PDB file of C-alpha atoms in Angstrom:
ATOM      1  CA  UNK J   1     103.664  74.360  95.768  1.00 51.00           C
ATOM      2  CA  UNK J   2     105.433  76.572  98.606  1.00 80.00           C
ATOM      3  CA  UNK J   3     107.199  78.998  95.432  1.00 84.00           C
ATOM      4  CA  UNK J   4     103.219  79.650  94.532  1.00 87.00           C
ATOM      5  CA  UNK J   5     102.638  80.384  98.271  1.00 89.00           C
ATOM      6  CA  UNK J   6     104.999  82.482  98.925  1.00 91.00           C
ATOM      7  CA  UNK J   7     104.431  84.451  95.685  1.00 93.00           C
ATOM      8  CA  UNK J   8     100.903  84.929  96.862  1.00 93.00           C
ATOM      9  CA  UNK J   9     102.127  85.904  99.831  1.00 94.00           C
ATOM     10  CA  UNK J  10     104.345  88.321  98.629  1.00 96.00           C
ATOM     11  CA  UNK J  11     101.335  90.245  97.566  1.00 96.00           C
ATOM     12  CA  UNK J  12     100.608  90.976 101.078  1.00 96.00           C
ATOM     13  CA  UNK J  13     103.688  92.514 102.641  1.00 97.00           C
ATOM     14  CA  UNK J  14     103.252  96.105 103.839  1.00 97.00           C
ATOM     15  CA  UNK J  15     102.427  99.002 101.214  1.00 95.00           C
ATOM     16  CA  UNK J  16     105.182 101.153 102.211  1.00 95.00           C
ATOM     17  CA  UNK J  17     108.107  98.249 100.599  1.00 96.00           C
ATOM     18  CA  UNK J  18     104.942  98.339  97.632  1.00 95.00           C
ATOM     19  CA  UNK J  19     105.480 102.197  97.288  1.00 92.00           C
ATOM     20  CA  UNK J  20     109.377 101.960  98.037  1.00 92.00           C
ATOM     21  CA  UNK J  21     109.477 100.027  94.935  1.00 88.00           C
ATOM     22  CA  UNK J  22     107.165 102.252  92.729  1.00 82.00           C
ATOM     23  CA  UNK J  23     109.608 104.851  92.650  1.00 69.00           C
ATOM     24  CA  UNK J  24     111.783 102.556  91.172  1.00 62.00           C
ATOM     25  CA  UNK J  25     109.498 101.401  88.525  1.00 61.00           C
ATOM     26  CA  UNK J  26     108.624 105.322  87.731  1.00 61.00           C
ATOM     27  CA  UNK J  27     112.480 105.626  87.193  1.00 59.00           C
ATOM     28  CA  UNK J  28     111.823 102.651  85.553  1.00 58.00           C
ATOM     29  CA  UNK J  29     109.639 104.041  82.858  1.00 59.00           C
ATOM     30  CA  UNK J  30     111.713 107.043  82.210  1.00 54.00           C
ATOM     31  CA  UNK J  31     114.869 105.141  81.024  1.00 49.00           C
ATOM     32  CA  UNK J  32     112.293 103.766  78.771  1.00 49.00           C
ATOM     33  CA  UNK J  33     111.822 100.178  79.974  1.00 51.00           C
ATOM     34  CA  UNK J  34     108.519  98.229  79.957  1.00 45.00           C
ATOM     35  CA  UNK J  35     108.003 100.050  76.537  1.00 37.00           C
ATOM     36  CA  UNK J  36     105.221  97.216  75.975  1.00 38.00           C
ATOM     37  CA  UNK J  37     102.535  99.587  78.163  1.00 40.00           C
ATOM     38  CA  UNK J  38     104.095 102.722  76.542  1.00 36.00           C
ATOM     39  CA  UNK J  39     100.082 102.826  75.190  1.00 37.00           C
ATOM     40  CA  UNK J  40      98.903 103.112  78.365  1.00 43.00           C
ATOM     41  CA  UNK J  41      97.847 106.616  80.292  1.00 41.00           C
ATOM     42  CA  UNK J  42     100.805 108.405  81.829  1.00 38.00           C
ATOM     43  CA  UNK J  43     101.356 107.204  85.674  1.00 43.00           C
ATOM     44  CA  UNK J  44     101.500 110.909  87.601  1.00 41.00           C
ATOM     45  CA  UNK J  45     101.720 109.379  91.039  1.00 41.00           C
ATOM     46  CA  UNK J  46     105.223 110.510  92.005  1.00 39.00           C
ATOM     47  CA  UNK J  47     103.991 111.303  95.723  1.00 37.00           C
ATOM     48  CA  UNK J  48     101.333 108.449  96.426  1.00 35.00           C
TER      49      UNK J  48
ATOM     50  CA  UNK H   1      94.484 114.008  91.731  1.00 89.00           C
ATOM     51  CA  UNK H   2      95.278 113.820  95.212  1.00 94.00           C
ATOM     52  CA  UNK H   3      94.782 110.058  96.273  1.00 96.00           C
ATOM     53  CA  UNK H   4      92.690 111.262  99.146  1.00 96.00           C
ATOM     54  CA  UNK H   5      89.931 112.945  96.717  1.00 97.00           C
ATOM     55  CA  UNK H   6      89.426 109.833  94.106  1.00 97.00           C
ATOM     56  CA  UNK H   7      89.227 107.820  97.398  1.00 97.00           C
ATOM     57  CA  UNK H   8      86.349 110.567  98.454  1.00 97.00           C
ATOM     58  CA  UNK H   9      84.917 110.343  94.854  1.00 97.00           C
ATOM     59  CA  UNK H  10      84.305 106.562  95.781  1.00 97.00           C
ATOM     60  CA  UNK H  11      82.786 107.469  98.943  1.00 97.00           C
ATOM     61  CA  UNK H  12      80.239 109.574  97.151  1.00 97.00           C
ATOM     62  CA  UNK H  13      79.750 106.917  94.387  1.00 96.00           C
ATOM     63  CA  UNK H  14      80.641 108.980  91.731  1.00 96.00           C
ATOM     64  CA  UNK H  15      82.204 107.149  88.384  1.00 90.00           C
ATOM     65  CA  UNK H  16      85.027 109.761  87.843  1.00 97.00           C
ATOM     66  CA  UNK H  17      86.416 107.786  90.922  1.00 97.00           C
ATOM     67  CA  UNK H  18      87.074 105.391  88.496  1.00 96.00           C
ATOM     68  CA  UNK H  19      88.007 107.484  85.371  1.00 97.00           C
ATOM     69  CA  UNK H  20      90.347 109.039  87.885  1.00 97.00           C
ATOM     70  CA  UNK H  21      92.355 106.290  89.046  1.00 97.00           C
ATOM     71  CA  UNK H  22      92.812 105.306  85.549  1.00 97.00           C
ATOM     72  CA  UNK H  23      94.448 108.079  84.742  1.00 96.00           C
ATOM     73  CA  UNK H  24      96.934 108.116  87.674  1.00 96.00           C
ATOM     74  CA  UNK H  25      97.779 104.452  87.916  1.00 96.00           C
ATOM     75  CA  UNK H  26      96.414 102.657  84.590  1.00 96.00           C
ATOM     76  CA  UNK H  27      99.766 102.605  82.896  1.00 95.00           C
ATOM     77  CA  UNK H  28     101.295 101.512  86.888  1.00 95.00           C
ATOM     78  CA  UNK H  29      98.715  98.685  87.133  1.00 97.00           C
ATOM     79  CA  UNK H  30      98.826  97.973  83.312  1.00 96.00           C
ATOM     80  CA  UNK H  31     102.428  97.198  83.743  1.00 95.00           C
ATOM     81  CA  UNK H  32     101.736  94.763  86.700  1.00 96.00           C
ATOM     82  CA  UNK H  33      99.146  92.594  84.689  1.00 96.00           C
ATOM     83  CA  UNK H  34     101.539  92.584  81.712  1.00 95.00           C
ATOM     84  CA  UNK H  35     104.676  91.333  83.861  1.00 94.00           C
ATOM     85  CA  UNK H  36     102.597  88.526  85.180  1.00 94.00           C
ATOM     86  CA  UNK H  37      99.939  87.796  81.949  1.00 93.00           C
ATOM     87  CA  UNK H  38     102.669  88.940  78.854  1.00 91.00           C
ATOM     88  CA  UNK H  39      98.968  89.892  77.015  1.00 93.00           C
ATOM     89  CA  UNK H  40      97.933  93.336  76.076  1.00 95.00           C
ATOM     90  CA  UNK H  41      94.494  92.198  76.068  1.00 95.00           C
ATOM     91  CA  UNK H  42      94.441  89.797  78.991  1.00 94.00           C
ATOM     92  CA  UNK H  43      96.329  92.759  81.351  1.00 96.00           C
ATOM     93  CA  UNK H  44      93.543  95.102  80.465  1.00 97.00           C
ATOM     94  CA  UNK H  45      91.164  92.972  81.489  1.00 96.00           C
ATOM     95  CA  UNK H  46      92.444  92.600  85.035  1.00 97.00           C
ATOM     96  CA  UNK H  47      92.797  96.021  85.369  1.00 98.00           C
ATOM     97  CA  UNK H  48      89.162  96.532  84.359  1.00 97.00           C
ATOM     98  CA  UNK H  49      88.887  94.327  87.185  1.00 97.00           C
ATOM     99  CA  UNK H  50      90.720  95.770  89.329  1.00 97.00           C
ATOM    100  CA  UNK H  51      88.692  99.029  89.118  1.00 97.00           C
ATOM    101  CA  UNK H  52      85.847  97.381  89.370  1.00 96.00           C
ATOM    102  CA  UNK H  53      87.201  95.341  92.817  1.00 97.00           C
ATOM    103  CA  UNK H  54      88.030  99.094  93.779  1.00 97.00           C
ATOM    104  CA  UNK H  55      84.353 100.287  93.345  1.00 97.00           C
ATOM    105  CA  UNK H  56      82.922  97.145  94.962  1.00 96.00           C
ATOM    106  CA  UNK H  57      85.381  97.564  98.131  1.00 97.00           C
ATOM    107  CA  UNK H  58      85.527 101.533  98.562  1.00 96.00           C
ATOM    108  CA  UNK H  59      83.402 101.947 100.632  1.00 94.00           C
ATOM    109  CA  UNK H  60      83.239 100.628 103.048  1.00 95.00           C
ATOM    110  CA  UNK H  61      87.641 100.131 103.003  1.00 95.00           C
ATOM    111  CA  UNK H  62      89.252 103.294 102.962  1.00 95.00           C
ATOM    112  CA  UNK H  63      92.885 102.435 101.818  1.00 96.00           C
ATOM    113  CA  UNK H  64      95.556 104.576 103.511  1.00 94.00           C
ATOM    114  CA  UNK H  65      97.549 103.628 100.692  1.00 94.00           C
ATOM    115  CA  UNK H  66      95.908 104.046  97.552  1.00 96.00           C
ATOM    116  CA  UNK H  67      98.722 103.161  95.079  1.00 95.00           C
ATOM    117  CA  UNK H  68      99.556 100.386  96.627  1.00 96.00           C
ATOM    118  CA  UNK H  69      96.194  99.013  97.507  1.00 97.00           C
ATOM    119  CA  UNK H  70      95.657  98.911  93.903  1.00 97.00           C
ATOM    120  CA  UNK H  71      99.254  97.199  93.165  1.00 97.00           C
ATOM    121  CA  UNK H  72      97.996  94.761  95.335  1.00 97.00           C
ATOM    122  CA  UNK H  73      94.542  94.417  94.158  1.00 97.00           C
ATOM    123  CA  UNK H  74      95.902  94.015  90.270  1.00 97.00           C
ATOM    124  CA  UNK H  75      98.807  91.912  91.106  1.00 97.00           C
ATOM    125  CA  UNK H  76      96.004  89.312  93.153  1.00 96.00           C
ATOM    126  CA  UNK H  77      93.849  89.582  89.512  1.00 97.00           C
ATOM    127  CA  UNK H  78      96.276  88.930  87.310  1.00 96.00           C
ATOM    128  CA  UNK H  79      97.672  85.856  89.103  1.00 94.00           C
ATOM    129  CA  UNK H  80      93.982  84.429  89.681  1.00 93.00           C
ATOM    130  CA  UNK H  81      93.696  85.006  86.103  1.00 92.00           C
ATOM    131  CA  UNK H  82      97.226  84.032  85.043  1.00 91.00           C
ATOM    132  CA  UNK H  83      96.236  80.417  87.316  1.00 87.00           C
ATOM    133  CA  UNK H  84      93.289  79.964  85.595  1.00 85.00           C
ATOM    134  CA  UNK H  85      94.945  79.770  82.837  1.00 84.00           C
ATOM    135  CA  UNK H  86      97.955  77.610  83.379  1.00 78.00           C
ATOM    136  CA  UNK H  87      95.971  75.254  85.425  1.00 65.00           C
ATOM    137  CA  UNK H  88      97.553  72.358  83.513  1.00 55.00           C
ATOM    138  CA  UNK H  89     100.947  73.721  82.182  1.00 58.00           C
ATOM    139  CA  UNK H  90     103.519  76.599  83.204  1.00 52.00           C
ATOM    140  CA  UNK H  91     103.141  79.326  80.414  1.00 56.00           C
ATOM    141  CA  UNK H  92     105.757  82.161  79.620  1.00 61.00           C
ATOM    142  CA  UNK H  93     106.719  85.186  81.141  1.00 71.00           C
ATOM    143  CA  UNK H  94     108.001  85.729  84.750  1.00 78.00           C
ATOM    144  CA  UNK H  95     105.730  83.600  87.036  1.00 83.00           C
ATOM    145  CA  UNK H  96     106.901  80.236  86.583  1.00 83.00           C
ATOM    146  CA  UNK H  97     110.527  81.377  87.001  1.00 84.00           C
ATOM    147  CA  UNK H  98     109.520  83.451  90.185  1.00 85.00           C
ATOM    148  CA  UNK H  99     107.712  80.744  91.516  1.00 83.00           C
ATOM    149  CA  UNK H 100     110.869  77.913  90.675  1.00 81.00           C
ATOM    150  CA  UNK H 101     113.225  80.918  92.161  1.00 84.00           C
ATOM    151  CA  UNK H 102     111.125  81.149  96.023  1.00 85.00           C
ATOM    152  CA  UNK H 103     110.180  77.294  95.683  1.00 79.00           C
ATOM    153  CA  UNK H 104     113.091  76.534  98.182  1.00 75.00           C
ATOM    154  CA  UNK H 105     112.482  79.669 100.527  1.00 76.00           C
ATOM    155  CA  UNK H 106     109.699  78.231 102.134  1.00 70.00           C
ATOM    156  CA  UNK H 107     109.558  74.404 103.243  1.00 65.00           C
ATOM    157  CA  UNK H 108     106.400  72.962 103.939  1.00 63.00           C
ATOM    158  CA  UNK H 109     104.844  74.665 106.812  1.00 65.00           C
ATOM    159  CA  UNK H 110     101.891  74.747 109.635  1.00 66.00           C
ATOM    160  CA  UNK H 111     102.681  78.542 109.932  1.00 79.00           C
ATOM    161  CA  UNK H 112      99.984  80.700 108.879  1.00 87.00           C
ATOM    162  CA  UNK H 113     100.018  83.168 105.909  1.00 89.00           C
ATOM    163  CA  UNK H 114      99.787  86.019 108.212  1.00 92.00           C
ATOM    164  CA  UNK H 115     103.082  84.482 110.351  1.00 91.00           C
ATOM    165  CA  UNK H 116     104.659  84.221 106.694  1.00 91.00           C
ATOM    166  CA  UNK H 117     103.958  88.040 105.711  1.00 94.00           C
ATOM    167  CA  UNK H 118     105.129  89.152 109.492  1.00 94.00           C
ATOM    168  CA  UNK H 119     108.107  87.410 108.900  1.00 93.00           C
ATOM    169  CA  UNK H 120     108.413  88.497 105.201  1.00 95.00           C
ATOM    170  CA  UNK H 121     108.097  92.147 106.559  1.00 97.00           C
ATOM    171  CA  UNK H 122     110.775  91.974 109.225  1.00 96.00           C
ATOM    172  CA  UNK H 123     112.528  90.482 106.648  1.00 96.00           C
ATOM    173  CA  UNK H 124     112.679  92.774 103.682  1.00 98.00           C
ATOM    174  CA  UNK H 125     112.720  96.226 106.790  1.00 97.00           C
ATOM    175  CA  UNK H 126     116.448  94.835 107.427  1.00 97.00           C
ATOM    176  CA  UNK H 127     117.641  94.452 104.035  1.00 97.00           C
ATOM    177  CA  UNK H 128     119.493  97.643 102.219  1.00 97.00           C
ATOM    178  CA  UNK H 129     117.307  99.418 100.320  1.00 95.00           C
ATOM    179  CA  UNK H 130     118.737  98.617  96.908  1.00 95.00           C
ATOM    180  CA  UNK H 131     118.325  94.766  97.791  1.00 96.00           C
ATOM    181  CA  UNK H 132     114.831  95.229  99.039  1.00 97.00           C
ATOM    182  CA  UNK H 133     113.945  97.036  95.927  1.00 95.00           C
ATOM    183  CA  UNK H 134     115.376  94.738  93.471  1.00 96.00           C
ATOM    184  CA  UNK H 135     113.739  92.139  95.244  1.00 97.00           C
ATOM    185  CA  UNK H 136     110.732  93.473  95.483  1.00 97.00           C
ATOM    186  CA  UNK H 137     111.060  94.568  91.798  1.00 95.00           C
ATOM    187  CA  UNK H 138     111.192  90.640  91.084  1.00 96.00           C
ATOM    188  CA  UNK H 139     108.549  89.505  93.696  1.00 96.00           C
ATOM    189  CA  UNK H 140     106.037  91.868  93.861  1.00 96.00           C
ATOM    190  CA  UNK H 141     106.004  93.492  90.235  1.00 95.00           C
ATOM    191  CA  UNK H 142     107.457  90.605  88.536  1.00 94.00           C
ATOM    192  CA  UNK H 143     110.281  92.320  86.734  1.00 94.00           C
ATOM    193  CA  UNK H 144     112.257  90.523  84.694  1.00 94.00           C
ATOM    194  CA  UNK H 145     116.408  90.148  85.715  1.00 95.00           C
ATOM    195  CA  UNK H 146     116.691  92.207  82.410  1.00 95.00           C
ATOM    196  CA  UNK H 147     114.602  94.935  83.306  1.00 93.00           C
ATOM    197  CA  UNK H 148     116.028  95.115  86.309  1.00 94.00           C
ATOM    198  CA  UNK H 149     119.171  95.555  85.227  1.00 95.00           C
ATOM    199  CA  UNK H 150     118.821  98.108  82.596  1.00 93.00           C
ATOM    200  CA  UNK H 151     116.923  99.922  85.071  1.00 90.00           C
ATOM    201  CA  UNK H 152     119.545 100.071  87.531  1.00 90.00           C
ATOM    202  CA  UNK H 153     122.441  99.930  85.220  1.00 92.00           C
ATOM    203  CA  UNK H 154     124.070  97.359  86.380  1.00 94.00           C
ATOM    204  CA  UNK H 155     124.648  93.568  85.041  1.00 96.00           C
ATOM    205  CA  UNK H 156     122.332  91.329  84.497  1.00 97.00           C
ATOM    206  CA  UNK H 157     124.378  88.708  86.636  1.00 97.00           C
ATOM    207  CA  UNK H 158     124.809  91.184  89.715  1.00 97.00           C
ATOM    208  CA  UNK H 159     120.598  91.239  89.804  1.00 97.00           C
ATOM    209  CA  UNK H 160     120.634  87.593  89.918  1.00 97.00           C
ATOM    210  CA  UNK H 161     123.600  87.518  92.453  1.00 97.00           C
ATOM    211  CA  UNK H 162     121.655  89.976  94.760  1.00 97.00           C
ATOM    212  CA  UNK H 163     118.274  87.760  94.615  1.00 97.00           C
ATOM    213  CA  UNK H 164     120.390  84.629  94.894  1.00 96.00           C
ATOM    214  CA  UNK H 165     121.895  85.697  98.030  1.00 97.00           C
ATOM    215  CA  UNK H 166     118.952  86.979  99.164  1.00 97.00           C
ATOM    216  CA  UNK H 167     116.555  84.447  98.527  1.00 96.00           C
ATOM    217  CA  UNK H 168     119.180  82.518 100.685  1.00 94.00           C
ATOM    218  CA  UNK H 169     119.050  84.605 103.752  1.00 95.00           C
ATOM    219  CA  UNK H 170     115.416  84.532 103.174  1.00 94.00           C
ATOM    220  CA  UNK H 171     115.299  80.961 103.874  1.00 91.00           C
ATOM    221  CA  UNK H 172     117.616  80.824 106.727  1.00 90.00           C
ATOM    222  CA  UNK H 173     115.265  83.723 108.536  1.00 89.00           C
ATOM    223  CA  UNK H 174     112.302  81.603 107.977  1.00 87.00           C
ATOM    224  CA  UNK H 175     114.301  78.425 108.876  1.00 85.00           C
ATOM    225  CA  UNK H 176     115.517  79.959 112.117  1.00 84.00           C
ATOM    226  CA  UNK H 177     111.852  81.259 112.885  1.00 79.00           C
ATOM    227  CA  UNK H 178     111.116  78.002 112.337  1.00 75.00           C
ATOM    228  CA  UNK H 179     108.240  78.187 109.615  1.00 72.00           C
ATOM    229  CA  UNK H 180     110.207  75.986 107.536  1.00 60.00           C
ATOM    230  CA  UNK H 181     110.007  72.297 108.572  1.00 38.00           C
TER     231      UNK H 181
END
């Protein structure tokens, strides 16, 4: 019960840790991991 | 597109709003719904829905973050959806193990959610940043300890070290603030 709350609540912690992170998953995507939304448009957000 | 002119498109109501957030953050939300739903299909759903949310909210919100508004907006869709259907039984994918993983971070508590996400942010401003982004990785986009890993290039045993030991100073900051009982 308190590992689904504080999941949820994870969702709410301030965008800049959000964006911190995104940089991370753009880095992500260019060592070719998460292949499974390769389909997907290209992400072009380097500077949110 | 700069983020401030789709927001502006959604302020005048016009649909490329829509059209152009897909372009610069379908494959970023995409990737959220299919961490937490492991379904093509079901993660392009949510992100329908997510645009949709988007056009409902904007205006009258006007997110100062626009990528992450919508990280959070997808990520809250795709774990409705992801509840609704595992009501009666844990599926696959990473939610069930992130959920087992912060189980024991948080006791049961009278503290409020917005005392929890004060405490979460003070929390994850102290940590280094390559802990808070691993964690984050795992807790907000639902990464798995593989991914992770091969992201980062390290072992797949040093990601779960790092969350380990942080989940545990986790729960001794929220013990010692006193929101677990």
């Amino acid at each position: 019960m308190n590992g689904d709350r504080l999941t949820r609540l994870m969702g709410d912690v301030d965008d800049r840790f959000v964006e911190e992170s995104m940089e991370v998953e753009d880095k992500k995507k260019d060592i070719g991991v998460g292949l499974a939304v390769s389909s997907q448009p290209p992400r072009s957000h380097s500077s949110p | 597109m700069d983020d401030q002119a789709i927001i502006d498109l959604y302020w005048s109501r016009s649909e490329r709003a829509i059209e152009a957030t897909a372009q610069k953050y379908g494959g970023y939300c995409h990737t959220i719904a299919y961490n937490i739903l492991h379904s093509r299909e079901d993660a392009d759903e949510c992100v329908n829905d997510t645009y949709m949310k988007a056009w409902q909210a904007i205006p009258p919100t006007r997110p100062m973050r626009l990528a992450a508004y919508l990280a959070k907006l997808v990520r809250n869709v795709s774990l409705h959806n992801y509840e609704k259907a595992n009501a009666k039984k844990r599926g696959a994918g990473q939610v069930p193990l992130i959920v087992s993983e912060l189980e024991h971070c948080l006791a049961s508590s009278v503290a409020t959610d917005s005392e929890v996400v004060e405490l979460l942010n003070e929390f994850l401003a102290q940590l280094p940043q390559e802990t808070r982004q691993i964690f984050m990785g795992r807790y907000f986009h639902f990464q798995s300890i593989k991914d992770i890993a091969k992201m980062r290039q390290v072992s797949e045993s040093k990601v779960k070290m790092v969350l380990l030991r942080t989940r545990n100073d986790l729960k001794q900051v929220l013990e010692a603030e006193g929101v677990a009982l």
